[in-house]
Each structure stands twice: as C-alpha cells, then as structure tokens.
Coordinates of C-alpha atoms in Angstrom, one line a residue:
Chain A
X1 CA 14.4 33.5 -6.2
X2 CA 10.4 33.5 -6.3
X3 CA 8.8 34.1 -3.0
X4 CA 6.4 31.1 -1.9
X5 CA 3.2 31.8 -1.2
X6 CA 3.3 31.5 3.1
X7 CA 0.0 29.5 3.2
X8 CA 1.8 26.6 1.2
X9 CA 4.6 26.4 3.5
X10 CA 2.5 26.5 6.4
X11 CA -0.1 23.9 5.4
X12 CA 3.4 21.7 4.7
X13 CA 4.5 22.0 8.2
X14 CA 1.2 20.7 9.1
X15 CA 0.8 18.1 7.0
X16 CA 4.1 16.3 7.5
X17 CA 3.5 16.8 11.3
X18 CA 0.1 15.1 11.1
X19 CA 2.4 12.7 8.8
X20 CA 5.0 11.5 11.1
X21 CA 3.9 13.3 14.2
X22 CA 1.4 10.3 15.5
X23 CA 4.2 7.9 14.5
X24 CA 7.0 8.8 17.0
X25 CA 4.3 9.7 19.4
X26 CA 4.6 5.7 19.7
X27 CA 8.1 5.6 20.1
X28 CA 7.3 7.5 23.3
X29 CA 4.6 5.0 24.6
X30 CA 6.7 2.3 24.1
X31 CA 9.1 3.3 26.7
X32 CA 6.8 3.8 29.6
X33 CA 6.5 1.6 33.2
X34 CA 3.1 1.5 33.3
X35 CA 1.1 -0.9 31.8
X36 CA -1.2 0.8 29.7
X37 CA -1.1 2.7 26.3
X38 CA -0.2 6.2 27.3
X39 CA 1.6 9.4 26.2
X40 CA 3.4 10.9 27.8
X41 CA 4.6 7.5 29.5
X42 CA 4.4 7.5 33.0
X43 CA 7.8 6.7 34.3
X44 CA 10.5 5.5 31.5
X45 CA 11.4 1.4 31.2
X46 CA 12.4 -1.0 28.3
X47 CA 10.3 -3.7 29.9
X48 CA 8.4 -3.9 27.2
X49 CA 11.0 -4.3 24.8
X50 CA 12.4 -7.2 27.0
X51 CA 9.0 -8.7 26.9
X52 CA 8.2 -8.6 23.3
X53 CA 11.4 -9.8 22.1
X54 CA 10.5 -13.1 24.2
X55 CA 7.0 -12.7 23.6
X56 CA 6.3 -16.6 21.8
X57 CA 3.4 -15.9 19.1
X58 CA 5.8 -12.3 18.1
X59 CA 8.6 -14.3 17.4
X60 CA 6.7 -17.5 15.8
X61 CA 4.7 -14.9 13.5
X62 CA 8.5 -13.1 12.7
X63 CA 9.9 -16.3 11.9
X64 CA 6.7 -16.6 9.3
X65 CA 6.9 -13.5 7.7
X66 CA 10.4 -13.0 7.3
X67 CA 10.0 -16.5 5.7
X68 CA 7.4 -16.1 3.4
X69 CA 8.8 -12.1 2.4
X70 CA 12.1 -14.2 1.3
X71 CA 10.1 -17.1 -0.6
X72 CA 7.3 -14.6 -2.1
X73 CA 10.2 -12.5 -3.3
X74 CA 12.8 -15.3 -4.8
X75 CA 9.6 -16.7 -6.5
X76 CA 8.5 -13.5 -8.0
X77 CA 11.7 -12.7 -9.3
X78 CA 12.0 -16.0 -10.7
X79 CA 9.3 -15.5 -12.4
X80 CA 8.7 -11.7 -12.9
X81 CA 12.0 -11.2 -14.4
X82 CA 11.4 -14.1 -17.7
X83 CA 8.7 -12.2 -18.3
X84 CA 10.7 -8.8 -18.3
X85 CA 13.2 -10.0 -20.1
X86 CA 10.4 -11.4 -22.6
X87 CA 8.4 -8.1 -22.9
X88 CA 11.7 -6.1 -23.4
X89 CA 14.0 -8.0 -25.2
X90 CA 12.3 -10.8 -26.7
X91 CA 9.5 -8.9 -28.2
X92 CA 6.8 -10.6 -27.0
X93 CA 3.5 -9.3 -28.2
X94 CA 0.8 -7.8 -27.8
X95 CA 2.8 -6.2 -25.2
X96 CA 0.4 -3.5 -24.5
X97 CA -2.2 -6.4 -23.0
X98 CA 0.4 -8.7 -21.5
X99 CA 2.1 -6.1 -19.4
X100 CA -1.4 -4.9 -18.4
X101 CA -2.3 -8.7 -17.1
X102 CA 0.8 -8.3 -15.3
X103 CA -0.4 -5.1 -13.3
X104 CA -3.7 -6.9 -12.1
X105 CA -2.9 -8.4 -9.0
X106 CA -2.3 -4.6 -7.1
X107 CA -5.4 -3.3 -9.0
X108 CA -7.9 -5.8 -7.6
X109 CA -8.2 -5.9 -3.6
X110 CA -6.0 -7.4 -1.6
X111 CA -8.8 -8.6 0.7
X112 CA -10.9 -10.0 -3.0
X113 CA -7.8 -11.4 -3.9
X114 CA -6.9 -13.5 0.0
X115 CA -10.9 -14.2 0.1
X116 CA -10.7 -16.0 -3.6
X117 CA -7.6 -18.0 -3.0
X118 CA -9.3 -19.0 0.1
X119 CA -12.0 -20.1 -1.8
X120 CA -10.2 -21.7 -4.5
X121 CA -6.9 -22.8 -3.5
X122 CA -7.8 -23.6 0.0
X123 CA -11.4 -24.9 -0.1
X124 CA -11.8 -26.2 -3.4
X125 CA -8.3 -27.9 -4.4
X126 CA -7.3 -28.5 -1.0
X127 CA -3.8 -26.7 -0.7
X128 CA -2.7 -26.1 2.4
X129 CA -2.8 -22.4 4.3
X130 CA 0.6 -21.7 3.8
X131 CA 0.9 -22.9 0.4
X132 CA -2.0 -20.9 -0.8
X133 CA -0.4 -17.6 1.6
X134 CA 3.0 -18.5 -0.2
X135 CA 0.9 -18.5 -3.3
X136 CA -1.0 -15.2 -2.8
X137 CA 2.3 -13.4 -1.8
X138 CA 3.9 -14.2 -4.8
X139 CA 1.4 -13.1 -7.7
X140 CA 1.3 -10.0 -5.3
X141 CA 4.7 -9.5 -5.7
X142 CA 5.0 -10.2 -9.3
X143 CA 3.8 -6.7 -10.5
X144 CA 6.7 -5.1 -9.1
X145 CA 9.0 -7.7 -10.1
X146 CA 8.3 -7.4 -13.9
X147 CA 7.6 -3.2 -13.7
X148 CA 11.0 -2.8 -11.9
X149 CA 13.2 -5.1 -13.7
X150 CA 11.2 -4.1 -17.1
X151 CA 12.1 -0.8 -16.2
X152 CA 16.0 -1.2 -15.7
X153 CA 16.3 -3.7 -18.9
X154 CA 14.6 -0.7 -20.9
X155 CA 17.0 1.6 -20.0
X156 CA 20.1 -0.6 -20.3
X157 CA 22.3 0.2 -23.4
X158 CA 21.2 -2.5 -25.7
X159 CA 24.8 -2.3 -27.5
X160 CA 26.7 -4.0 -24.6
X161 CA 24.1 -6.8 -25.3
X162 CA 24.7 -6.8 -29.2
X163 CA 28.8 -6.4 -28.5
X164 CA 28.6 -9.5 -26.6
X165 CA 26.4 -11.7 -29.1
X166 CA 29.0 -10.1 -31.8
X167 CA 31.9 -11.7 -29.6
X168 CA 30.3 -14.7 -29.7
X169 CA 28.9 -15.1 -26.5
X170 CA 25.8 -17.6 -26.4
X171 CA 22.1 -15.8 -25.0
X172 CA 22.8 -17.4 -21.3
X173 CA 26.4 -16.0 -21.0
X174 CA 25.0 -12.6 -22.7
X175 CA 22.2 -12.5 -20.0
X176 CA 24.6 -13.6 -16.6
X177 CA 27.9 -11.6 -18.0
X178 CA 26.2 -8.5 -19.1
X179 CA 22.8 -8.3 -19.0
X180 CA 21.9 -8.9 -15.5
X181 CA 25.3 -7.0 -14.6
X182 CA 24.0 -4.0 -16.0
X183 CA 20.4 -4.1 -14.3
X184 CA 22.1 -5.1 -10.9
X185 CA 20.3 -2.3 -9.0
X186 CA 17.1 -2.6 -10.4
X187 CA 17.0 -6.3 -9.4
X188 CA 18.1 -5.3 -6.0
X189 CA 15.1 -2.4 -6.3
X190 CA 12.6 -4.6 -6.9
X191 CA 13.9 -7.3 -4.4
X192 CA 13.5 -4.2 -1.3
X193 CA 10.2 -3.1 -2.7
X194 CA 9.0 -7.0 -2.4
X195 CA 10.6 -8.2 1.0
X196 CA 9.1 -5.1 2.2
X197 CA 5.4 -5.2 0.6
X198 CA 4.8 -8.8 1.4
X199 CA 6.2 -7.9 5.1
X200 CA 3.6 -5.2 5.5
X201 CA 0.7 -6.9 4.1
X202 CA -2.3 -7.8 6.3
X203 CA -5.2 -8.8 4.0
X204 CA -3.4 -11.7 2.4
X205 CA -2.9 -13.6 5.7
X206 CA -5.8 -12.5 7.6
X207 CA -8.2 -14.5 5.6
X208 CA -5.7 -17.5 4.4
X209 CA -5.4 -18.4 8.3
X210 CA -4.4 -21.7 9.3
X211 CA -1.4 -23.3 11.1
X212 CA 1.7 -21.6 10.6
X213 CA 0.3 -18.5 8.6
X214 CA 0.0 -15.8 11.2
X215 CA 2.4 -13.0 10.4
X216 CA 3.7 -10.3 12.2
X217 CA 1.5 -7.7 11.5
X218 CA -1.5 -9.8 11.5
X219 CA -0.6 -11.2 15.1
X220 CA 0.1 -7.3 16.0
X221 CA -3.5 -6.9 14.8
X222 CA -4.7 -9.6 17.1
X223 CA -3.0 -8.6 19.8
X224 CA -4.5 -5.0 19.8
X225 CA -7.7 -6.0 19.4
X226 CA -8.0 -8.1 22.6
X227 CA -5.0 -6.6 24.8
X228 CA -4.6 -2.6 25.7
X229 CA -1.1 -2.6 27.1
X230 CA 2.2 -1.2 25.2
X231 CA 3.7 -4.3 24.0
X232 CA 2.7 -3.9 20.5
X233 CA 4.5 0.0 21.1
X234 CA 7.3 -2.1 21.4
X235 CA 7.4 -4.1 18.6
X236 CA 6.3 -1.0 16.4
X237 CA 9.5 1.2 17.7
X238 CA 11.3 -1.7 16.6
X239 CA 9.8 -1.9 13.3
X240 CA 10.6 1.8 13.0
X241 CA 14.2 1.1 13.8
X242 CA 14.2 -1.5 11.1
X243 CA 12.3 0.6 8.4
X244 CA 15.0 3.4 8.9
X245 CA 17.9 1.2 8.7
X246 CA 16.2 -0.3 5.4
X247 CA 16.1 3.1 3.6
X248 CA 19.3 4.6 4.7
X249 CA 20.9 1.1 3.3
X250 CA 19.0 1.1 0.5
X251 CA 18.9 4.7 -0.5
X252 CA 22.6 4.2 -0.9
X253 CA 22.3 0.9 -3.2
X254 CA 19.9 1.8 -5.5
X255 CA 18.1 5.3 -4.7
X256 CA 15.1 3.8 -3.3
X257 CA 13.6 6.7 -2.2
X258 CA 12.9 7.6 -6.1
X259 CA 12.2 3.6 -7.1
X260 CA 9.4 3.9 -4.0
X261 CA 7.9 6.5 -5.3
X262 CA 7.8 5.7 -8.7
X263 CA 6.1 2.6 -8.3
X264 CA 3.5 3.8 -5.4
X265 CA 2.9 6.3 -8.1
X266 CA 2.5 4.1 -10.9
X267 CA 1.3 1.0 -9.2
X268 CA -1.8 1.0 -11.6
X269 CA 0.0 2.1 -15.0
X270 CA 1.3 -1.1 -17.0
Chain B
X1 CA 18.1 -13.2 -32.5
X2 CA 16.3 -14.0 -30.0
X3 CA 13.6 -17.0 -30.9
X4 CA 10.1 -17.3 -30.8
X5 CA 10.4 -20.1 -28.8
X6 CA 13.3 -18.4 -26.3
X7 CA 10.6 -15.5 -25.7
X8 CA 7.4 -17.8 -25.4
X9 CA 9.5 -20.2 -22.7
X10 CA 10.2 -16.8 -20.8
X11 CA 6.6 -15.9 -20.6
X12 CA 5.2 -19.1 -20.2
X13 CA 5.6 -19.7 -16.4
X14 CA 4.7 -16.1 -15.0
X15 CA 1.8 -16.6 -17.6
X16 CA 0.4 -19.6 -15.5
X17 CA 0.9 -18.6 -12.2
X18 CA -0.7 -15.5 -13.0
X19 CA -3.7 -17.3 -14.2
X20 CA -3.8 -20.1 -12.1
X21 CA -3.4 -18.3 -8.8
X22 CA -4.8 -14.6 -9.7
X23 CA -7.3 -15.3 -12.4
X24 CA -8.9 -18.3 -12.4
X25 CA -9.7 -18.0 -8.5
X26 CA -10.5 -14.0 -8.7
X27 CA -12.5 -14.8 -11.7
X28 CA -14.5 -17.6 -10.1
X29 CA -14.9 -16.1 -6.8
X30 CA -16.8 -12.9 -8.4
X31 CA -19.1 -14.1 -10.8
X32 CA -19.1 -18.0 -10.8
X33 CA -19.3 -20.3 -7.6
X34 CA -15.9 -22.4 -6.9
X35 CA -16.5 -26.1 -6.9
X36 CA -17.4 -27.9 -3.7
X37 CA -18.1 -24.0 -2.2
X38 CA -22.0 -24.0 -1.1
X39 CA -22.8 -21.1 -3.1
X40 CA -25.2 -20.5 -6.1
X41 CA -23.2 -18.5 -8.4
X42 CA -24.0 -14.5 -9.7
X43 CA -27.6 -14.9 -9.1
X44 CA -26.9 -15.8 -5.4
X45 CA -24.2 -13.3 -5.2
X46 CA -26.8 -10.3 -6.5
X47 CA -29.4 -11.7 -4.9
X48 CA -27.7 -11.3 -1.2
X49 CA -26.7 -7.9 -2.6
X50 CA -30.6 -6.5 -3.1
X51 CA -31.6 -8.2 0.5
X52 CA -29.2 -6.9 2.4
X53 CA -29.4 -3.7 3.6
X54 CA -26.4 -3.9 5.9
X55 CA -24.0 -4.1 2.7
X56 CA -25.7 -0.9 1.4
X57 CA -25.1 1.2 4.3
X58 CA -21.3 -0.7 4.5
X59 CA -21.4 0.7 0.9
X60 CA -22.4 4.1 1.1
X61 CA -20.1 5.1 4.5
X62 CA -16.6 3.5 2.3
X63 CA -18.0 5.6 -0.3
X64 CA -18.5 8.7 1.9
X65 CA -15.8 7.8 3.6
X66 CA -13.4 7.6 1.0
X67 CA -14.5 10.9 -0.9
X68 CA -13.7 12.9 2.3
X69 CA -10.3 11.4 2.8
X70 CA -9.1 12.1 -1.0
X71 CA -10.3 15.6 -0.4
X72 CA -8.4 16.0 2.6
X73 CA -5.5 14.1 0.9
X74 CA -5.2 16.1 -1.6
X75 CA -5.8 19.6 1.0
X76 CA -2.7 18.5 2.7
X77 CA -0.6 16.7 0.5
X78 CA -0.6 19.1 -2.2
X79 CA 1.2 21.8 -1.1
X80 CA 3.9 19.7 0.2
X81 CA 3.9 18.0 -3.4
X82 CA 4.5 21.3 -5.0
X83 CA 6.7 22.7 -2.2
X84 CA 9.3 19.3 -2.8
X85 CA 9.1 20.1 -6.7
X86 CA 9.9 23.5 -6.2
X87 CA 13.2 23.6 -3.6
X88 CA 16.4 23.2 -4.2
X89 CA 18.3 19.3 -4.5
X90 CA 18.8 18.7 -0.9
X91 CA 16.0 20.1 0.6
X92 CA 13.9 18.2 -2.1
X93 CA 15.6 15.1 -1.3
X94 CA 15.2 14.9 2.6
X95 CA 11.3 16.1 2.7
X96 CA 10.7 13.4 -0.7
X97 CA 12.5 10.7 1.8
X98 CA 10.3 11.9 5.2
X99 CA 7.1 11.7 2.8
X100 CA 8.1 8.4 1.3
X101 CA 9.4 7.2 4.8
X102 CA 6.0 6.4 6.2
X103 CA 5.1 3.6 3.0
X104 CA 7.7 1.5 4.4
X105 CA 6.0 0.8 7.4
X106 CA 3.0 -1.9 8.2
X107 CA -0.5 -0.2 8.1
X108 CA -1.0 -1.9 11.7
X109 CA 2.1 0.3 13.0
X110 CA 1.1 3.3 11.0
X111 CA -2.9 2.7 12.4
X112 CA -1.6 1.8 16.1
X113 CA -0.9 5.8 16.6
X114 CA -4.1 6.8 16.6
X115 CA -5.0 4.4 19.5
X116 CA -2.7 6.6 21.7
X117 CA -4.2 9.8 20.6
X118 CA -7.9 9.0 20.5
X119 CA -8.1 6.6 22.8
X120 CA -10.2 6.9 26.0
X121 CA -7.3 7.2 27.9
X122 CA -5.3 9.1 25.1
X123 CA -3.7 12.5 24.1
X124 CA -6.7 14.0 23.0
X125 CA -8.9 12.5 25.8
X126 CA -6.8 14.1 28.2
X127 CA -6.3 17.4 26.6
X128 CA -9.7 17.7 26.5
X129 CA -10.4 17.1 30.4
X130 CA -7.3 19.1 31.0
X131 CA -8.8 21.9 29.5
X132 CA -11.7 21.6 31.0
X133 CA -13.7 21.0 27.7
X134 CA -15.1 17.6 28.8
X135 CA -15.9 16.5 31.8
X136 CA -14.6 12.9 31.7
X137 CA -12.8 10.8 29.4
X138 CA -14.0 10.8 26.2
X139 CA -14.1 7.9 23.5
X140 CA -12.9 9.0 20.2
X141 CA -12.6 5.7 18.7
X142 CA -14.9 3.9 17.0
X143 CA -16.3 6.5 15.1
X144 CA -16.2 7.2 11.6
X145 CA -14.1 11.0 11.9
X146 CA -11.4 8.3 13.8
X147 CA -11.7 5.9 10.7
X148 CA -11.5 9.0 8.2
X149 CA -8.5 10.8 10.1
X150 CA -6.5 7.1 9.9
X151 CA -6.9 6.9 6.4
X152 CA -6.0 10.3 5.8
X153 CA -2.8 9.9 7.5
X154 CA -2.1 6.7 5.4
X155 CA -2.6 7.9 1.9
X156 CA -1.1 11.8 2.1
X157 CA 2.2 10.7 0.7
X158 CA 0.6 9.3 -2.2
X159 CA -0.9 12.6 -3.1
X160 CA 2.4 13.9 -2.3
X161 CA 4.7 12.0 -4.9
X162 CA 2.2 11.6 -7.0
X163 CA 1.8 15.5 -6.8
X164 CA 5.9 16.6 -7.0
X165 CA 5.8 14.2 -9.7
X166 CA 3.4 16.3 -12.0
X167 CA 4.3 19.2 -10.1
X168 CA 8.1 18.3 -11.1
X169 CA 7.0 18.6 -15.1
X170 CA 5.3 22.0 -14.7
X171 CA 8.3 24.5 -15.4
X172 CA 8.9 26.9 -12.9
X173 CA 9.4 29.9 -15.5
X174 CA 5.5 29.8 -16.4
X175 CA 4.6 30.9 -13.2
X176 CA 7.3 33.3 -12.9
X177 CA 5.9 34.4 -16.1
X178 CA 2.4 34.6 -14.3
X179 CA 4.2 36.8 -11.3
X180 CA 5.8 39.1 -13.8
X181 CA 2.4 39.6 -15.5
X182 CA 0.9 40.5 -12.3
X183 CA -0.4 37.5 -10.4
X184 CA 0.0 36.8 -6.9
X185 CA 2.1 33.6 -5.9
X186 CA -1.5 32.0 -5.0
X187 CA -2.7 33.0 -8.2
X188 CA -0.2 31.6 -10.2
X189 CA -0.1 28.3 -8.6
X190 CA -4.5 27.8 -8.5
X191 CA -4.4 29.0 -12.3
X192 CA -1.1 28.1 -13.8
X193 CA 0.8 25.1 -11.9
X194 CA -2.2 23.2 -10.3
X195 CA -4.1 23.2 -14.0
X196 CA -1.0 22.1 -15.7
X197 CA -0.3 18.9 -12.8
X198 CA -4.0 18.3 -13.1
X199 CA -4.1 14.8 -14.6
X200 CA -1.0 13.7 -12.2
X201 CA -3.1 15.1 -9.4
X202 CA -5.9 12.7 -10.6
X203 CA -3.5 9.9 -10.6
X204 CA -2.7 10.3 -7.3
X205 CA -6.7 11.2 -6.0
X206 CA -7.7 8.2 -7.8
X207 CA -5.3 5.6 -6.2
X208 CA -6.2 7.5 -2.5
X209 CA -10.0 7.0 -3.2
X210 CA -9.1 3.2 -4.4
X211 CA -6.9 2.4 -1.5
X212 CA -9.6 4.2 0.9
X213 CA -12.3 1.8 -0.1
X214 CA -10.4 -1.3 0.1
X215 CA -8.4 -0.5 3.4
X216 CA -9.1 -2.6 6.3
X217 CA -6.6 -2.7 9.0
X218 CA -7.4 1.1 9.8
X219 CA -11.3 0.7 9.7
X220 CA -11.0 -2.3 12.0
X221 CA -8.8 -0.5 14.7
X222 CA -10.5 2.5 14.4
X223 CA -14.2 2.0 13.3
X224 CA -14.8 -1.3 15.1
X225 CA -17.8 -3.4 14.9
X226 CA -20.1 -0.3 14.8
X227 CA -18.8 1.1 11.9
X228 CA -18.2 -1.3 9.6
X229 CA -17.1 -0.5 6.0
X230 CA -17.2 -2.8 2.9
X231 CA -13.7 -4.3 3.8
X232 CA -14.7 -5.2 7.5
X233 CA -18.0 -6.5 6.3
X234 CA -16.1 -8.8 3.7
X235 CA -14.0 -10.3 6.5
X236 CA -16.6 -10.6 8.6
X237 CA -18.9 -12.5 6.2
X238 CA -15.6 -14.6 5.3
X239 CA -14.0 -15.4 8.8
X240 CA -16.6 -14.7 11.1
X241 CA -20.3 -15.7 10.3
X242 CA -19.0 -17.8 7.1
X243 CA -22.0 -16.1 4.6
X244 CA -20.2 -17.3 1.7
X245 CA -21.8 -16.1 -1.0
X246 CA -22.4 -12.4 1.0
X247 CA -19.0 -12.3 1.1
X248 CA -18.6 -12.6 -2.6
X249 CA -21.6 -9.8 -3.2
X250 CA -19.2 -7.7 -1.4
X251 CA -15.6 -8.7 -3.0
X252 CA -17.9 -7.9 -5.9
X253 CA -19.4 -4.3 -5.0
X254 CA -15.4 -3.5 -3.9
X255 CA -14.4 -4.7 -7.2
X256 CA -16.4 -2.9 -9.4
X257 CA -15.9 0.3 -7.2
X258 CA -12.5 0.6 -7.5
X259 CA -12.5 -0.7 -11.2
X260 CA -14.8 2.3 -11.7
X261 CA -12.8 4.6 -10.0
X262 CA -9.8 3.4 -12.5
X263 CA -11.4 3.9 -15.5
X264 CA -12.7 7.3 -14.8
X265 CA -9.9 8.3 -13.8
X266 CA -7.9 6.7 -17.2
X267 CA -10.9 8.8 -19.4
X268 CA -10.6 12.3 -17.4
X269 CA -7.4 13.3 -18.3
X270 CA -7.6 13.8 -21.4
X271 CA -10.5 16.4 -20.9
X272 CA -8.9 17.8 -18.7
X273 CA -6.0 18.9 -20.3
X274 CA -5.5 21.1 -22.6
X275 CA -3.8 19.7 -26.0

C-alpha cells in the first residue's frame, strides 16, 4: 500500500510515549522501600499498598465517591433518559434549543459551576454539602445521559416500536419490552461514561466541601500537597488496575472505546 | 401516538433540575448576587475585575498558557490521529484504545507523574546531575513550562480522536491521487488530508484550548502558589481568602473565555472549508 511519510510515524512513537510513558513511570514508584517519591525505586516493597488500603481518610473518601458515582449516575439516567425518549420519540420541540440546554452543564466550568452551587445551594438555600455535591454531580452527568441514550433511541428501528403498539401493547410495555431492550447497550454506555466522570471529577467537590464530601481524588489532591512520600503511587497503580479492568469489560459490552471517544469528541455538539 | 402531555411529563423533570441546579445558580453567580451572599452584584463583580491586577496577569498566563498547549496538542496528536485513521482494523483499534485509555483516569493520577519526573528529587533532576549538566538538584516544578507540559500530556488524546475522527472521513484515494500526480507523502497530507480534516481539527483545538483554561488540578500540582492561573485564583478567592465577589469576576472572565473560544470555533468552519 502507500508508504507513510517516516516523520509521522516517528512523531507517533513519541507522542504516545510522552502519553502513557509518565503514567506507568508511577507504577514503578509505587513499588519502592523507601519513603520518598522516586524512580527508579530504591529497593522493591508493597508496603505501600498495605498502607493505603488501610489508610482511614482513602478509604472514607472511596466509600464517598463510589457513593455519589452510583447516586449521580441512577439520578441522571432517571432523568436524562425521559428527556431522550421525549426529544426522540415524543417530538418535543424546539428540539434544536432544548437539546442544546441539555449540553450546558460540560460547556460551562466545572469549577463556575461547584463555586455557584456553593453559592446558591449551599449558602443561600441552606442544603447541605453533600446534597448540593449529589446535586452538582448529577446535572454533570445529565449531558451524557441524554446524548448517549438519545443516540441509541435514534438509531433503534422504529418498526419494532410500531409492531408492538400494532399488537396492542400499551406505551409502558412498548418502552420496557422493546424499547429499552433494544437500546440496552447504550444505557449501559452511558451508565460507564457517568460512574466514571463523576469518579474522576475534582472541581465539583473541591469547592462543595463539608462533612462527608471529600472524594478520592480530592483527598489524593490533599494528600500530595502536604505529604511527599509514595502512598498516593499506590493508590494511583491501583486506579490504573481498576481503569484497565473497566475498559477491557466494557469494551466487550458495549464498544466503549468508540462511545468514549465519540462523546469526548462531541462533548460540546448538542 | 404519543401525547402532548406523555412528551411534556417526560421533559418536565430533567427540565427543572437543569434549571434549578445548573441555571438559576450559574446564572446568579455571574451576573447577579445570590441572596444572603455579601456581594454587590455585576457592578462589584467588574469592578474587582478593573482593580485587580493579580486577575489580569492570572488571565494573560491561562491564556498564554493555553495557546502553547493546543499548539503542542495538536504537534503531537495529529500525526497519531491520522496515523490510527489510516492503518488497518486491528492496529487502529489497539492505538484508538491506548489513546483513549488515559481519559479514563482521574486528572490527579494522570498529573501525579510529573511529580516523579520534575521533581527535585525526580527523573529529570537526576539525569541532569548525572550528566553532569547541573550541579545540584534542580526544581522543575512550579514553573509554568511544568504547568504547560501537564496539560499537554492531558489533552493530546483529544486532538487525537478528534483528529482520526475527521481524518477517518478524508478518503484515502485523494491522496493517493496526490502521490500519483507527483506529491510527496508530506505533501499530500499538509495540502490534501490536513485541509480537508480542518474543521474536525478545530473541534478538537478548540475543546484543548477550553479545557486548558479551566483546568485546575494540573496547575495546582504543578504551578503552585507562584503561578497561579485563572482556575487556582478562583479557588483561592473561593476557599481560601473568601473574596466573594473576586471570585465571581473570575468565574466570569473563565466563562466568557471559553464561551468565546466556542463560538469562534462554531463560525470558522465554515470559512474554512471549501463548499
């Protein structure tokens, strides 16, 4: 076939070393004996992988994110999908301008976004940290929810849909017997893409802080700042782990690999 | 067959959450001052934006900042973009997953790698007095290049998918067409395939610059307190010396620059291509 120009393939290599290079560089720090950030390690241990699997404000900030991923997601599916279903099959108009509302919430700052809840929700009506972190997660979650559902239900063969009605079956037992069948994997799409963006996300519960709303990442972010020894290595290998299990799992459900990139790609198109 | 009232009942809910916990309190934070928050309003808000000269120079180093890293985004992500859009199935698949692979991790855990190479005691530290080219450890953080090299390394494999992605709808046969007429293979990409992608490229440059100005765990690790940038001024002004309504000027600036960005971006590409 055509010959690639060499410089391409070379500037490649480069960049998806400079790409994934640094991260398993940590891999290698988190290993070490000694007790400082370091690489290469100096002398090879899993103490601290012992230690930050006991490590109390880790595990407590775990416990928190995991939680609110779960909640953020079920509640942005809740609602993300309705609205789907509304834009898509209910022909809910002007769609243009609704589904552009809907994209908002990843277009404005993260950090705008976690310093006016604060304001609002937290200073002004008096909700509590959580509530309004619980809160934030979820409207950031509910542009993917309604662009990756929207997505499936607009390429689901409408006919199945009619066939059913025809049959006689009611607009519930359409939408659980065939409906959300058919769009199965882009459900399960867009509940990955959520668990794992509201996981990841720092801004939103750096700035609603209060009891109970440290994170994992944020209490990472702490840690670093004060602390210079490997734990947080640690915890990121683990992480790693986690994030490769995710996509190999994944990539088999629902092609997520494509689905990711789609909507990293797209995040700003309605 | 389906019912006005079916499709408004569907919409309603995600219709008031949106507003009531993304637009109202955006909306009110920006221009307006949220009841019971001591803090005058727009006036206020541009008024702590003409005094204060820390938010200006905050300003100009995200914009700086940002600039350089879509530029060297787009340097290194490119060719990768065009080089997944152009190999065969497999290949394609495993270097789209190892470019994509790095978005499913925290910015903290993607950011924390650069401790161990610039760091005082890190890589490139100790390369350095290895080698003889300094004489004792050197400090790498902190600095803006650290901050602009961290952010780089986060938003490449946006340029990248967002590059195979308008590479992918460029057909191969125009710049085998281009070869047969004479051009070099670097010819025919710069003046055949890289023209054609151009407004997918711009997609891709436009959410980098967006993303680069509203980052913050990066230029917190790696710029510190003596480089701040719009988004560690922000949470400073929020959480540390509680300047409300500086804060706000700020959120605001941030706002508008990345809402700028957008909407140049949304106007360009239709110059830019040909129709």
């Amino acid at each position: 076939m055509t010959r690639r120009h060499p410089v391409v393939g070379a500037v490649a290599a480069v960049a998806l070393t400079f790409l994934l290079g640094p991260i398993l560089l940590v891999v290698g720090v988190a290993f070490t004996a000694g007790d400082t950030i370091e690489f290469p390690p100096r002398g090879l241990s899993l103490r601290w992988f012992a230690q930050a699997l006991s490590y109390g404000p880790f595990l407590e900030a775990l416990r928190t994110s995991l939680l609110v991923a779960v909640a953020g997601t079920v509640l942005a599916l809740a609602l993300g999908l309705p609205v789907a279903l509304s834009l898509n099959r209910g022909g809910a108009r002007p769609r243009g301008a609704i589904g552009t509302l809907f994209t908002l919430p990843v277009v404005v700052p993260e950090l705008v976004l976690g310093y006016a809840l604060f304001q609002t929700l937290m200073v002004t009506f008096r909700v509590s940290a959580f509530g309004a972190l619980l809160a934030g997660h979820t409207v950031l979650l509910l542009p993917y929810a309604v662009r990756v559902t929207g997505a499936s239900l607009a390429q689901a063969d409408r006919s199945l849909e009619e066939a059913a009605r025809g049959l006689g079956a009611g607009g519930w037992a359409t939408f659980t017997r065939v409906t959300l069948p058919v769009i199965g994997p882009g459900v399960a799409a867009a509940s990955v893409l959520s668990l794992v963006t509201s996981f990841n996300n720092v801004p939103l519960s750096l700035l609603l802080n209060g009891p109970g709303t440290t994170t994992l990442p944020v209490a990472m972010l702490h840690h670093v700042e004060f602390a210079f020894d490997p734990l947080v290595a640690a915890v990121c290998t683990l992480l790693l782990v986690l994030a490769v299990v995710v996509m190999l799992v994944t990539e088999r459900l629902a092609g997520f690999t494509d689905v990711l990139a789609r909507q990293e790609a797209d995040r700003w198109r309605p | 067959m389906w019912r006005r009232r079916t499709t408004g009942l569907l919409l309603a809910p995600g219709l008031a959450v949106l507003a009531l916990v993304f637009l109202y309190p955006v909306a009110v934070t920006l221009v307006a001052a949220p009841a019971g928050v001591d803090d005058g309003g727009l006036a206020d808000r541009l008024g702590a934006l003409a005094a204060d000269d820390h938010i200006w120079r905050a300003a100009a180093r995200t914009v700086r900042v940002a600039a350089l890293v879509t530029g060297l985004c787009l340097l290194l992500g490119l060719p990768v973009g065009f080089l997944i859009s152009r190999g065969p199935p497999r290949r394609r698949a495993v270097l789209l997953a190892l470019a994509v692979f790095p978005l499913l991790l925290s910015t903290v855990v993607r950011t924390y790698s650069w401790l161990v190479i610039l760091g005082r005691t890190g890589l490139l530290s100790r390369a350095l007095t290895g080698l003889g080219l300094a004489e004792r450890p050197t400090q790498l953080l902190y600095t803006e290049t650290a901050v602009v090299v961290g952010l780089t390394q986060l938003f490449t494999p946006l340029v990248i998918i967002t590059a195979y992605g308008a590479f992918a709808h460029v057909h191969p046969d125009l710049e085998a067409a281009a070869r047969g007429l004479g051009a070099s293979a670097g010819s025919a990409f710069r003046r055949v395939a890289l023209p054609l992608a151009l407004p997918g490229v711009l997609v891709g440059a436009t959410l980098v610059f967006a993303g680069a100005v509203t980052a913050f765990t990066t230029p917190l690790l790696l710029g510190g307190t003596r480089t701040p940038t719009l988004a560690t001024l922000l949470y400073d002004y929020a959480n540390v010396t509680v300047d409300w309504s500086s804060a706000a000027a700020v959120a605001l600036l941030m706002t508008v620059i990345v809402l700028a960005a957008g909407a140049l971006a949304a106007r360009a590409p239709a110059k830019a291509a040909p129709s």
